[in-house]
mmCIF file of C-alpha atoms and ligand atoms in Angstrom:
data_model
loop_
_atom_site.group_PDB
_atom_site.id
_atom_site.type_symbol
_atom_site.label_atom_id
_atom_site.label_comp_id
_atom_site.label_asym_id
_atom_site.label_seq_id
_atom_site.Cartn_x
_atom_site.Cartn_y
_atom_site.Cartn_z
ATOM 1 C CA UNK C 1 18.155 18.715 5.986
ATOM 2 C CA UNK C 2 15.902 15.639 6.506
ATOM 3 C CA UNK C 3 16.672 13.413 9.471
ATOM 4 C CA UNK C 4 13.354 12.069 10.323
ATOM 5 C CA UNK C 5 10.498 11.404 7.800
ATOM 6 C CA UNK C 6 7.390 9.803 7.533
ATOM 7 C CA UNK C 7 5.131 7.340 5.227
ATOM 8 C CA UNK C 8 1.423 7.056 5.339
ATOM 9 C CA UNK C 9 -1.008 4.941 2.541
ATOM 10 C CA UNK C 10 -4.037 6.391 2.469
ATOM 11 C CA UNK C 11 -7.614 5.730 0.067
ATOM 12 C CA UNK C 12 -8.288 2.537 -0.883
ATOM 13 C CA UNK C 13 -5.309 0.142 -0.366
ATOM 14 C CA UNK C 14 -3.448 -1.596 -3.610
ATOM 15 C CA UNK C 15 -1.403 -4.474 -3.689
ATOM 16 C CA UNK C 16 2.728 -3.167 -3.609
ATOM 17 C CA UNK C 17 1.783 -0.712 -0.329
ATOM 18 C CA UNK C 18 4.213 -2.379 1.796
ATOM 19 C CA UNK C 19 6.997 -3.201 -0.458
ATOM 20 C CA UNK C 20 7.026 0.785 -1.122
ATOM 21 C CA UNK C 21 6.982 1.345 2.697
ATOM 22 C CA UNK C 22 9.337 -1.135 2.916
ATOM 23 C CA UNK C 23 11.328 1.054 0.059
ATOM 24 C CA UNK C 24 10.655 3.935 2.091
ATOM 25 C CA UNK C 25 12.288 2.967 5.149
ATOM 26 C CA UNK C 26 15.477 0.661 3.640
ATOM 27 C CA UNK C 27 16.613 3.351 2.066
ATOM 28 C CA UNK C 28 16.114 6.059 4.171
ATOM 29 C CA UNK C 29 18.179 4.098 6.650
ATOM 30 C CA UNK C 30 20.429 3.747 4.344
ATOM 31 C CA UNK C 31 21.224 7.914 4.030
ATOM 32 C CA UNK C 32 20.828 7.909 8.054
ATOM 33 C CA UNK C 33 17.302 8.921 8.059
ATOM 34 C CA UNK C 34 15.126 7.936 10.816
ATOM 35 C CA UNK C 35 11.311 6.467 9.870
ATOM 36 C CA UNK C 36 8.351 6.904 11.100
ATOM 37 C CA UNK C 37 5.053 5.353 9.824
ATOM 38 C CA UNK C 38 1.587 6.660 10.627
ATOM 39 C CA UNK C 39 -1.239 4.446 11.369
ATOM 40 C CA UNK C 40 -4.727 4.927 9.421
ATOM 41 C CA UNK C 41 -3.617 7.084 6.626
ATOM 42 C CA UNK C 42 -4.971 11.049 7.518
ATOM 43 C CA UNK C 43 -6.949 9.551 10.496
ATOM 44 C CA UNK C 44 -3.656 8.940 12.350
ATOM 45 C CA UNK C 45 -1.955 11.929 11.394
ATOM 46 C CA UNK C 46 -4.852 13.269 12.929
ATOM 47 C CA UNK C 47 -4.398 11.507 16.075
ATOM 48 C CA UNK C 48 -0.639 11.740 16.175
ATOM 49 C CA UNK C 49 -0.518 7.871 15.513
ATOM 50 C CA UNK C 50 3.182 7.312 14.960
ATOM 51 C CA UNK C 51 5.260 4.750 15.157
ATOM 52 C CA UNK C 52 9.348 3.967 14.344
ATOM 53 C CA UNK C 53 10.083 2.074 11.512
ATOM 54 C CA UNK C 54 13.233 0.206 11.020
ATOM 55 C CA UNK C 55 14.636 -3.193 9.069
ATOM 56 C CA UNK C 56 12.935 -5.433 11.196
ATOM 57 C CA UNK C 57 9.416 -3.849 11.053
ATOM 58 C CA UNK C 58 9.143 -4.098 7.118
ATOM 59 C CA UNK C 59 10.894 -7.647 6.579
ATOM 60 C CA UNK C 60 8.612 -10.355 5.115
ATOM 61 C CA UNK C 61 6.483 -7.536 3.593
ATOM 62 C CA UNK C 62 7.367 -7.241 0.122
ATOM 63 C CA UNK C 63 5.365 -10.357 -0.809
ATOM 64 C CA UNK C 64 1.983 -8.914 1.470
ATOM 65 C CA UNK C 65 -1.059 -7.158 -0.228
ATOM 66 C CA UNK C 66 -2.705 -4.482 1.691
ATOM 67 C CA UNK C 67 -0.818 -2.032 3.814
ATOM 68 C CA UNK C 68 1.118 -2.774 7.361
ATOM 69 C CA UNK C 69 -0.100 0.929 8.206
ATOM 70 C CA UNK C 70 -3.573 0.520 7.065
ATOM 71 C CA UNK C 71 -5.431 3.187 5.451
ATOM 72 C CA UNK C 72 -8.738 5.770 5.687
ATOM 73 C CA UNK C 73 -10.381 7.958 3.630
ATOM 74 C CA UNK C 74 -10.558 10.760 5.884
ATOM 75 C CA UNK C 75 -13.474 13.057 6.643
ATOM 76 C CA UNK C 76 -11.750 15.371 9.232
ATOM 77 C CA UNK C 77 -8.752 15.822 7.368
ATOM 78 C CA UNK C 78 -11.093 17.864 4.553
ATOM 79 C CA UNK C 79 -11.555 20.460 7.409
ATOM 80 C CA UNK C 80 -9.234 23.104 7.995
ATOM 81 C CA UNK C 81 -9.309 22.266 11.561
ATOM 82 C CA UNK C 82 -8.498 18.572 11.111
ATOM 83 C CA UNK C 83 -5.620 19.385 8.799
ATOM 84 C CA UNK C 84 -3.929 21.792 11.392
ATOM 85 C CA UNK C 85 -3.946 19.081 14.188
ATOM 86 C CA UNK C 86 -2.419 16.593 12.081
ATOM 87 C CA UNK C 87 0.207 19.522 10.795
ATOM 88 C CA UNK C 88 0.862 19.908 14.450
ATOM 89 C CA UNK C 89 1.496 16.702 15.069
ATOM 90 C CA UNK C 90 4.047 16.172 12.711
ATOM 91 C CA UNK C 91 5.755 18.960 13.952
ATOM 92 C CA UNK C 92 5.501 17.697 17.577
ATOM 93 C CA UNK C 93 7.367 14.380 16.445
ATOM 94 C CA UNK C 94 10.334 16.574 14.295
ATOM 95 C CA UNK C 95 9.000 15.105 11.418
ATOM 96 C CA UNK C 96 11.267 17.347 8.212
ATOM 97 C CA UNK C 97 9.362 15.479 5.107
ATOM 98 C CA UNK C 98 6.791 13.048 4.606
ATOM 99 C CA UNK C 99 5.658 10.532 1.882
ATOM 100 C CA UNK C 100 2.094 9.952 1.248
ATOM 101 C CA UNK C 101 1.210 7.150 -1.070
ATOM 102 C CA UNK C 102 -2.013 6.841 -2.095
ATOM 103 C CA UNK C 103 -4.575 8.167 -5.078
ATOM 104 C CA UNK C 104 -6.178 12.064 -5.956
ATOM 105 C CA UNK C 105 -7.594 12.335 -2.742
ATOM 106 C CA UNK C 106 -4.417 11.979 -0.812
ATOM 107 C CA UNK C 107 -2.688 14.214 -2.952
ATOM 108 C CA UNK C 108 -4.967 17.123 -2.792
ATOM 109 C CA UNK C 109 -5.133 16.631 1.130
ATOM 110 C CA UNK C 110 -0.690 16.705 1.496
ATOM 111 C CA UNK C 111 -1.013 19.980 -1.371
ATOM 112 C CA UNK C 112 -2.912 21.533 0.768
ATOM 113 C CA UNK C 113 -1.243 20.580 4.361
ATOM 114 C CA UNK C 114 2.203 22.056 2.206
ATOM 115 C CA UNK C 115 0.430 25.102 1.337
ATOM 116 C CA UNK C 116 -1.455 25.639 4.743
ATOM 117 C CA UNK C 117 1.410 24.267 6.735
ATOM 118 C CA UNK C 118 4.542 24.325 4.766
ATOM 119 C CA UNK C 119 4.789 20.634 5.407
ATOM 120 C CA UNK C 120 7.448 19.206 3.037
ATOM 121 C CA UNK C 121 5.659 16.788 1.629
ATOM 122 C CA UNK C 122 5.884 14.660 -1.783
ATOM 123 C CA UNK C 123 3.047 11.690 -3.226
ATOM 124 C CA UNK C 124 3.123 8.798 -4.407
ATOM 125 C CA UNK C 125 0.578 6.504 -6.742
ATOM 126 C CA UNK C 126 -0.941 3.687 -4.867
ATOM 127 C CA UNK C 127 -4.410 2.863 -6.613
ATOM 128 C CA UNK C 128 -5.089 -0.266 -8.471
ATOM 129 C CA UNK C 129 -6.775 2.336 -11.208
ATOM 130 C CA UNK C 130 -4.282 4.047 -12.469
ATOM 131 C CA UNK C 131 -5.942 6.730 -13.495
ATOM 132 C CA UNK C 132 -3.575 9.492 -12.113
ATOM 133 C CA UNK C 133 -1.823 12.181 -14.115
ATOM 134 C CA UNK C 134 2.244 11.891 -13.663
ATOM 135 C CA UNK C 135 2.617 8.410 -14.221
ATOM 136 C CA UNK C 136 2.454 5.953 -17.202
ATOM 137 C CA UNK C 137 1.698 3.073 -13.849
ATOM 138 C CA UNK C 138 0.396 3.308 -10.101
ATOM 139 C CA UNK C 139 1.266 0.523 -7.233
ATOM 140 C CA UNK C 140 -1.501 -2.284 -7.588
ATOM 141 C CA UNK C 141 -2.326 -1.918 -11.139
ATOM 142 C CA UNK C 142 -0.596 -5.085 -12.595
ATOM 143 C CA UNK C 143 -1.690 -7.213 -9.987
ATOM 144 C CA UNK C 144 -5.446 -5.843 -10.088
ATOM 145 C CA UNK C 145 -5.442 -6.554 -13.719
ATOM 146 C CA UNK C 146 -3.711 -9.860 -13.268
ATOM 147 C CA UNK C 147 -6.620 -10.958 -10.204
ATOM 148 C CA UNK C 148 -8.764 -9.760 -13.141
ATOM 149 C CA UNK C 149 -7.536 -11.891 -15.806
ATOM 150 C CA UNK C 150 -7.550 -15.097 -13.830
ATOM 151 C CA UNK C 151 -10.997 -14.555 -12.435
ATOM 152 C CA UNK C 152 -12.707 -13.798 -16.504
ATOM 153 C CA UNK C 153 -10.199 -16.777 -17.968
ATOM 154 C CA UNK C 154 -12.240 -18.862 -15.272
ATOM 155 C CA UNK C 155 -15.924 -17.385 -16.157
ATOM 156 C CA UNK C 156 -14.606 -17.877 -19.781
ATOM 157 C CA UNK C 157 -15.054 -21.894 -19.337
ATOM 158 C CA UNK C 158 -17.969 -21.574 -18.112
ATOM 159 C CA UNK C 159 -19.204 -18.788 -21.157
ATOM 160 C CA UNK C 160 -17.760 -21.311 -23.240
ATOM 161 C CA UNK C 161 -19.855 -24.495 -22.085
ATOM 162 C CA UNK C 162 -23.147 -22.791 -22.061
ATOM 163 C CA UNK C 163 -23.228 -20.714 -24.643
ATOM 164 C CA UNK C 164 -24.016 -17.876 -22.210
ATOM 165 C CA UNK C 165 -23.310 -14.267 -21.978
ATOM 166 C CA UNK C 166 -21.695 -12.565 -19.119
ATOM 167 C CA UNK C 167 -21.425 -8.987 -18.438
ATOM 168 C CA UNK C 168 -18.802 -8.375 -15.898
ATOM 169 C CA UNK C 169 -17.760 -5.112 -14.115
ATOM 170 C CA UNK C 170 -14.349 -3.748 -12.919
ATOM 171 C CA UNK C 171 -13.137 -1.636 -11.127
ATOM 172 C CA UNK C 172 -11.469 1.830 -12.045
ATOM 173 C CA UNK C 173 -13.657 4.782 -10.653
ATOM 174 C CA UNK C 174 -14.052 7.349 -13.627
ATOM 175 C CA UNK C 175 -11.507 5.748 -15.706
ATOM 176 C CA UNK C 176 -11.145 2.695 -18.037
ATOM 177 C CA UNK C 177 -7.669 1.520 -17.721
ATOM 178 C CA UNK C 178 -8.781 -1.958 -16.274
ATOM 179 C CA UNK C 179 -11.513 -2.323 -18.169
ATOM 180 C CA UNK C 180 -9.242 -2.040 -21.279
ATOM 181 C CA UNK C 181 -6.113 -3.784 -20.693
ATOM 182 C CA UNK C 182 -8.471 -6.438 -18.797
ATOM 183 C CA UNK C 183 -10.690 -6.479 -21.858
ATOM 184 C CA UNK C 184 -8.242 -6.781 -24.750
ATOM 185 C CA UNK C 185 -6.251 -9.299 -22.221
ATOM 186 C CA UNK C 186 -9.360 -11.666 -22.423
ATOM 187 C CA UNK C 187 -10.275 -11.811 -25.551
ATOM 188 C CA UNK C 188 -13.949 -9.800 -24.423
ATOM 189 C CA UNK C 189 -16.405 -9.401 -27.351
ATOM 190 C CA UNK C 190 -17.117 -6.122 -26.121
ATOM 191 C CA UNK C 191 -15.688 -3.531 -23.536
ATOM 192 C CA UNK C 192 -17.730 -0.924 -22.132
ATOM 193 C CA UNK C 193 -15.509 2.051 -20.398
ATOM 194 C CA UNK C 194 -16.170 5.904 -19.496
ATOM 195 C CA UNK C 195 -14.092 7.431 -22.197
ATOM 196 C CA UNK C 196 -16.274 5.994 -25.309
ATOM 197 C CA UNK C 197 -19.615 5.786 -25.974
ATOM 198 C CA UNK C 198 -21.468 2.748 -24.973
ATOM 199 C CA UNK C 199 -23.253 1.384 -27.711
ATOM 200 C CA UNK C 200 -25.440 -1.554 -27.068
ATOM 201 C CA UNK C 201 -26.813 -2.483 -30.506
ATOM 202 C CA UNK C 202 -22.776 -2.508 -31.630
ATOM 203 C CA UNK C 203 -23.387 -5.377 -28.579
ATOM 204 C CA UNK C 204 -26.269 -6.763 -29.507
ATOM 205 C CA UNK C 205 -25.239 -7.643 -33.193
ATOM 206 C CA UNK C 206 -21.745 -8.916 -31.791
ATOM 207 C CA UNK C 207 -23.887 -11.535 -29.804
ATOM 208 C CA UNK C 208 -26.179 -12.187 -32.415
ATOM 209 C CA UNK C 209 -22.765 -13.123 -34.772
ATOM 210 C CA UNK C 210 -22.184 -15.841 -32.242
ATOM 211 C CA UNK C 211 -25.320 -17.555 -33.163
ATOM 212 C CA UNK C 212 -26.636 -20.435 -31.226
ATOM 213 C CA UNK C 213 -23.821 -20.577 -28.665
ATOM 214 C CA UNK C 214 -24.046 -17.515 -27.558
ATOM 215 C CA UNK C 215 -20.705 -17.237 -25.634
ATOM 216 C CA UNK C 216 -19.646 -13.936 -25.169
ATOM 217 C CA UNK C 217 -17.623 -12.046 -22.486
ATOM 218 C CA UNK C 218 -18.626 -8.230 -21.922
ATOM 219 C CA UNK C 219 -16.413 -6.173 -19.574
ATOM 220 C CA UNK C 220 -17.800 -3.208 -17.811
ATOM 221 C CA UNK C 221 -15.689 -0.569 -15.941
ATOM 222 C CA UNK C 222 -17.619 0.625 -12.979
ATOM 223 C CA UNK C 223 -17.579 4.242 -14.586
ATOM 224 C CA UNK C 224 -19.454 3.428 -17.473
ATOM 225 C CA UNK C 225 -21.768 6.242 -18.869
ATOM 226 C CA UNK C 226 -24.777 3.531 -19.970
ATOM 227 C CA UNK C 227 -24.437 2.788 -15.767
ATOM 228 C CA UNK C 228 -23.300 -1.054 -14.354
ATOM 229 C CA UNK C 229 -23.159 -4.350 -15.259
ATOM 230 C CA UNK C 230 -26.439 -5.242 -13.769
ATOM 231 C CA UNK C 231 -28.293 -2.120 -15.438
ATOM 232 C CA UNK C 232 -26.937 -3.044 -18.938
ATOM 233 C CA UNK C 233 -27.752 -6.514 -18.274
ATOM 234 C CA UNK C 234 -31.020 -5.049 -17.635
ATOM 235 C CA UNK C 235 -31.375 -2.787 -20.756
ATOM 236 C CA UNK C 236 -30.098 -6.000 -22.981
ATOM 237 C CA UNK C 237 -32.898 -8.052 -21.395
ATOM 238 C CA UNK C 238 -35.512 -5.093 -22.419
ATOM 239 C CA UNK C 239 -34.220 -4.061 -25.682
ATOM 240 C CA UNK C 240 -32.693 -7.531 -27.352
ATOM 241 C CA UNK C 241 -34.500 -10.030 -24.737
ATOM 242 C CA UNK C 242 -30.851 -11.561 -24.094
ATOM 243 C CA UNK C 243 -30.749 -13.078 -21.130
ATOM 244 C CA UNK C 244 -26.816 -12.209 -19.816
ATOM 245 C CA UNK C 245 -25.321 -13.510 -16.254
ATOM 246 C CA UNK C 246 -23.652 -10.394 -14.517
ATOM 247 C CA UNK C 247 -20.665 -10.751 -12.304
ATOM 248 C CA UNK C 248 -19.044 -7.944 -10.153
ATOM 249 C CA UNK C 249 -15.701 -8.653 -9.778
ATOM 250 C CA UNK C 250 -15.096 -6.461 -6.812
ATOM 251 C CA UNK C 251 -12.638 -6.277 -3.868
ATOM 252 C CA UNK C 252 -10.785 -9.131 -5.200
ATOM 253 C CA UNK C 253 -9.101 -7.014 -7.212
ATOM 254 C CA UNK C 254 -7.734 -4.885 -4.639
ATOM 255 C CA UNK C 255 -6.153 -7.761 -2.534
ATOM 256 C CA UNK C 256 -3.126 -10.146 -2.917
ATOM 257 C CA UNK C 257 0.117 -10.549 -3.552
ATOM 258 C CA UNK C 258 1.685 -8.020 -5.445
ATOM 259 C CA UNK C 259 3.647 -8.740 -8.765
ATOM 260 C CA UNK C 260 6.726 -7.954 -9.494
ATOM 261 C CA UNK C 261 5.821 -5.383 -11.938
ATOM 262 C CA UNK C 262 4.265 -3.681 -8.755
ATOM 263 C CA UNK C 263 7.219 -5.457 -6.287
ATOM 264 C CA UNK C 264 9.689 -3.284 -8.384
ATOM 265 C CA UNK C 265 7.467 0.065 -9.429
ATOM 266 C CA UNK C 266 7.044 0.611 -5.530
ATOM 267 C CA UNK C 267 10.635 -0.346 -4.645
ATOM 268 C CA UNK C 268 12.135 2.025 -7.174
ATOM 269 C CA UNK C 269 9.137 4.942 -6.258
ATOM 270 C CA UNK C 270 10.128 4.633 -2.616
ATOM 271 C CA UNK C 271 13.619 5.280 -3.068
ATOM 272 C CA UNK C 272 12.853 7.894 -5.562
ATOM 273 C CA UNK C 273 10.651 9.560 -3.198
ATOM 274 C CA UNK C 274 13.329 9.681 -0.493
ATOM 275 C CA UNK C 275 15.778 10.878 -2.678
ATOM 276 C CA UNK C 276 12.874 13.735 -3.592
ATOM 277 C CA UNK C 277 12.967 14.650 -0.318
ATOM 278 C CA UNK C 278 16.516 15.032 0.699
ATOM 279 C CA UNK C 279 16.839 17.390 -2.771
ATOM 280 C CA UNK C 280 14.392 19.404 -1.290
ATOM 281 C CA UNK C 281 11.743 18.481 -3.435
ATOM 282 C CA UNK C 282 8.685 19.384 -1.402
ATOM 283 C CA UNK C 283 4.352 19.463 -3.001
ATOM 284 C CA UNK C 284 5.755 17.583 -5.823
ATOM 285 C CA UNK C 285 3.643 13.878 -7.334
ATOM 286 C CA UNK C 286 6.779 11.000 -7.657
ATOM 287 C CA UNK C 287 5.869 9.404 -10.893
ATOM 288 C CA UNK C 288 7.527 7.342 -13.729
ATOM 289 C CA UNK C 289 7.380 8.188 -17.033
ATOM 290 C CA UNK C 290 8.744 6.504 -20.068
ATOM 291 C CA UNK C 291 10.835 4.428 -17.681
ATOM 292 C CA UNK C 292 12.071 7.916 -15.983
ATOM 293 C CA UNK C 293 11.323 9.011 -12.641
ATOM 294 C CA UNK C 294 9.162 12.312 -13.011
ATOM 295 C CA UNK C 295 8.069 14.721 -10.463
ATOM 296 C CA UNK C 296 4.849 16.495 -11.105
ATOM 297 C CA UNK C 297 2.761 19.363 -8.983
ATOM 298 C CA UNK C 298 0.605 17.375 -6.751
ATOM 299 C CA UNK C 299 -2.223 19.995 -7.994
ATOM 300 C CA UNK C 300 -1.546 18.382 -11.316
ATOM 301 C CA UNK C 301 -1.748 15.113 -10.223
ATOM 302 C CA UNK C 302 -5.237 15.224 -8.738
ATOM 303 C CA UNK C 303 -6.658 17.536 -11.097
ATOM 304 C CA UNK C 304 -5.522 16.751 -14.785
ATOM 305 C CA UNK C 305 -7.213 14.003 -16.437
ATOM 306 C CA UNK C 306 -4.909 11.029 -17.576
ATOM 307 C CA UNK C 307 -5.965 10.088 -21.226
ATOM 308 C CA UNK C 308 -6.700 6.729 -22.098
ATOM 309 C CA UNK C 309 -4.557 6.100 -24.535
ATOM 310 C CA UNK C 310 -6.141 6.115 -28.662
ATOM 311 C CA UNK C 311 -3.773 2.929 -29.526
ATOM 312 C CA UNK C 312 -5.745 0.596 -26.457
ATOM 313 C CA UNK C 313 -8.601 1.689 -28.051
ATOM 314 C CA UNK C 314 -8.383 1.016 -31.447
ATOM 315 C CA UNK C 315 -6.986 -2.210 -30.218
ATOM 316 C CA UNK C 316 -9.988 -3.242 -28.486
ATOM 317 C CA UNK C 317 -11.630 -2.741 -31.724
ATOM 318 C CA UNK C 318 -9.481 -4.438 -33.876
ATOM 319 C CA UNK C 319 -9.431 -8.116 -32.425
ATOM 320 C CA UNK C 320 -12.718 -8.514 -31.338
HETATM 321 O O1 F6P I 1 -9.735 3.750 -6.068
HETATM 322 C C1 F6P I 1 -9.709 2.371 -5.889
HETATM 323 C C2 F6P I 1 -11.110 1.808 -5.881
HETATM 324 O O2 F6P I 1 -11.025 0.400 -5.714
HETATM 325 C C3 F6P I 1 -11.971 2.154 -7.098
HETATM 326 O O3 F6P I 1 -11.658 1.363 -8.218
HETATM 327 C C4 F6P I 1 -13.347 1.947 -6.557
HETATM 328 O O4 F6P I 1 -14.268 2.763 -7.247
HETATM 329 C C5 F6P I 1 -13.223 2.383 -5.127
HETATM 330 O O5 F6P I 1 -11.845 2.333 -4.799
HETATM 331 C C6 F6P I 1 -13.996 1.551 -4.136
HETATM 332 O O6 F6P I 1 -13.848 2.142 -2.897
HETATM 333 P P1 F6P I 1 -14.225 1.445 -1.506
HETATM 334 O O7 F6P I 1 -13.189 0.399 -1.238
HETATM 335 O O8 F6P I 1 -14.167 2.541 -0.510
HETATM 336 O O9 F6P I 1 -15.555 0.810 -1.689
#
């Protein structure tokens, strides 16, 4: 029986945090559930940081990057000890389930405060990479890619004009999913990501195709094998003696407004993850699949590797 729950982000933030809070809450009211929110991610479950939750605390949200709750990636919470004063806490403040939105490392942190502390817990995926098993999108994704798109269309003009190279890295941690959809979404000339092989004279002879005006847009996710943006600027400037302007795209791409791809995708995930809860679901990732809501072991979820998928990357290939 739930009547009081809690929401935390946690890890980096990603634009669509507070609409699924908001989620969280508006329809937890809805079925008579009480909210509470904690502050800081693990940190402030931690430090018992909670505080109630209701309509008028998450109105004007939907439309805010970031998170109203803020977020940490916690050291203590690794430790056994830090994990059984935050488990203590919640029990303290009555709390019967929680929702923890936020990447791998949050999940593996509420798998084990569920298995260590039989807290009913259940994840959700806010990460602009979207690199987590369980779910065909995470909260932030769209609008990272999006921030992305506008920034390179930009850098474009100025490729264009000049006849100049630019190598420019994205985010994305180990995986490639901005990269790509970033990539083939510009128009790059080449797109360097940590599932395929980086192969600079494949690079090298692309540029040389363009002739004098040398305009060409190279996108980098951070992951890459071959290292950077600035070290394969580097190598291209060693082994070809092309000159390339490097660009790191950054935090940008974690702030914003949300779209509402991600307005809707953390709406629906908030109410699903309620719902998860008050079935009793407990240690369980809240995805979508194929449209479908779809629960997955949060072990899965932070251990199995989501695929890039073969089509994106044929694509890439294809158009350039
Ligand atoms: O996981 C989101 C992400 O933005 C990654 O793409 C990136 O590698 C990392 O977080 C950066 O982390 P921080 O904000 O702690 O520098």
């Amino acid at each position: 029986m739930m009547k009081r729950i809690a929401v935390f982000t946690s890890g980096g933030d990603s634009p669509g945090m507070n609409a699924h809070i908001r989620a969280v809450v508006r329809y937890a009211l809805h079925k008579d559930i009480e909210v509470f929110g904690i502050i800081g991610g693990y940190n402030g479950m931690i430090k018992g940081e909670l505080i109630p939750l209701g309509r008028r605390e998450t109105a004007n949200i939907i439309s805010l990057g970031g998170t109203i709750l803020r977020t940490s990636r916690s050291m203590e919470f690794m430790t056994e000890e830090g994990r059984a004063k935050a488990a203590e806490n919640l029990k303290i403040s009555q709390i019967d389930g929680v929702v923890a939105c936020g990447g791998d490392g949050t999940f593996r942190g509420a798998h084990l405060l569920w298995l260590e502390h039989e807290i009913n817990i259940v994840g959700t995926p806010g990460t602009i990479d979207n690199d987590l098993f369980g779910t065909d999108y995470t909260i932030g994704y769209d609008t990272a890619i999006n921030t992305c798109a506008e920034a390179i269309d930009r850098i474009r003009d100025t490729a264009g004009s000049h006849g100049r190279v630019f190598i420019i890295e994205v985010m994305g941690r180990h995986a490639g999913f901005i990269a790509m959809d970033v990539g083939i979404s510009c128009g790059a000339e080449f797109i360097a990501v940590p599932e395929t092989v980086t192969d600079l004279d494949i690079l090298n002879e692309r540029i040389s195709q363009q002739g004098e005006h040398k305009r060409t847009i190279v996108i980098v996710g951070e992951g890459d094998e071959m290292g950077n943006a600035s070290t394969i600027a580097q190598i291209m400037k060693e082994r070809y003696n092309i000159d390339a302007k490097v660009t790191i795209l950054g935090h940008i791409q974690r702030g914003g407004s949300p779209t509402v791809r991600d307005r809707v995708l953390a709406s629906r995930l908030g109410v699903a993850a309620v719902d998860a809860l008050i079935n009793g679901v407990t240690d369980k990732f809240v995805g979508e699949i194929n449209h479908e809501i779809a629960y997955t072991p949060l072990e899965d979820a932070y251990s199995k590797k989501k695929l890039l998928p073969q089509y994106i990357i044929d694509l890439s290939e294809l158009l350039v």
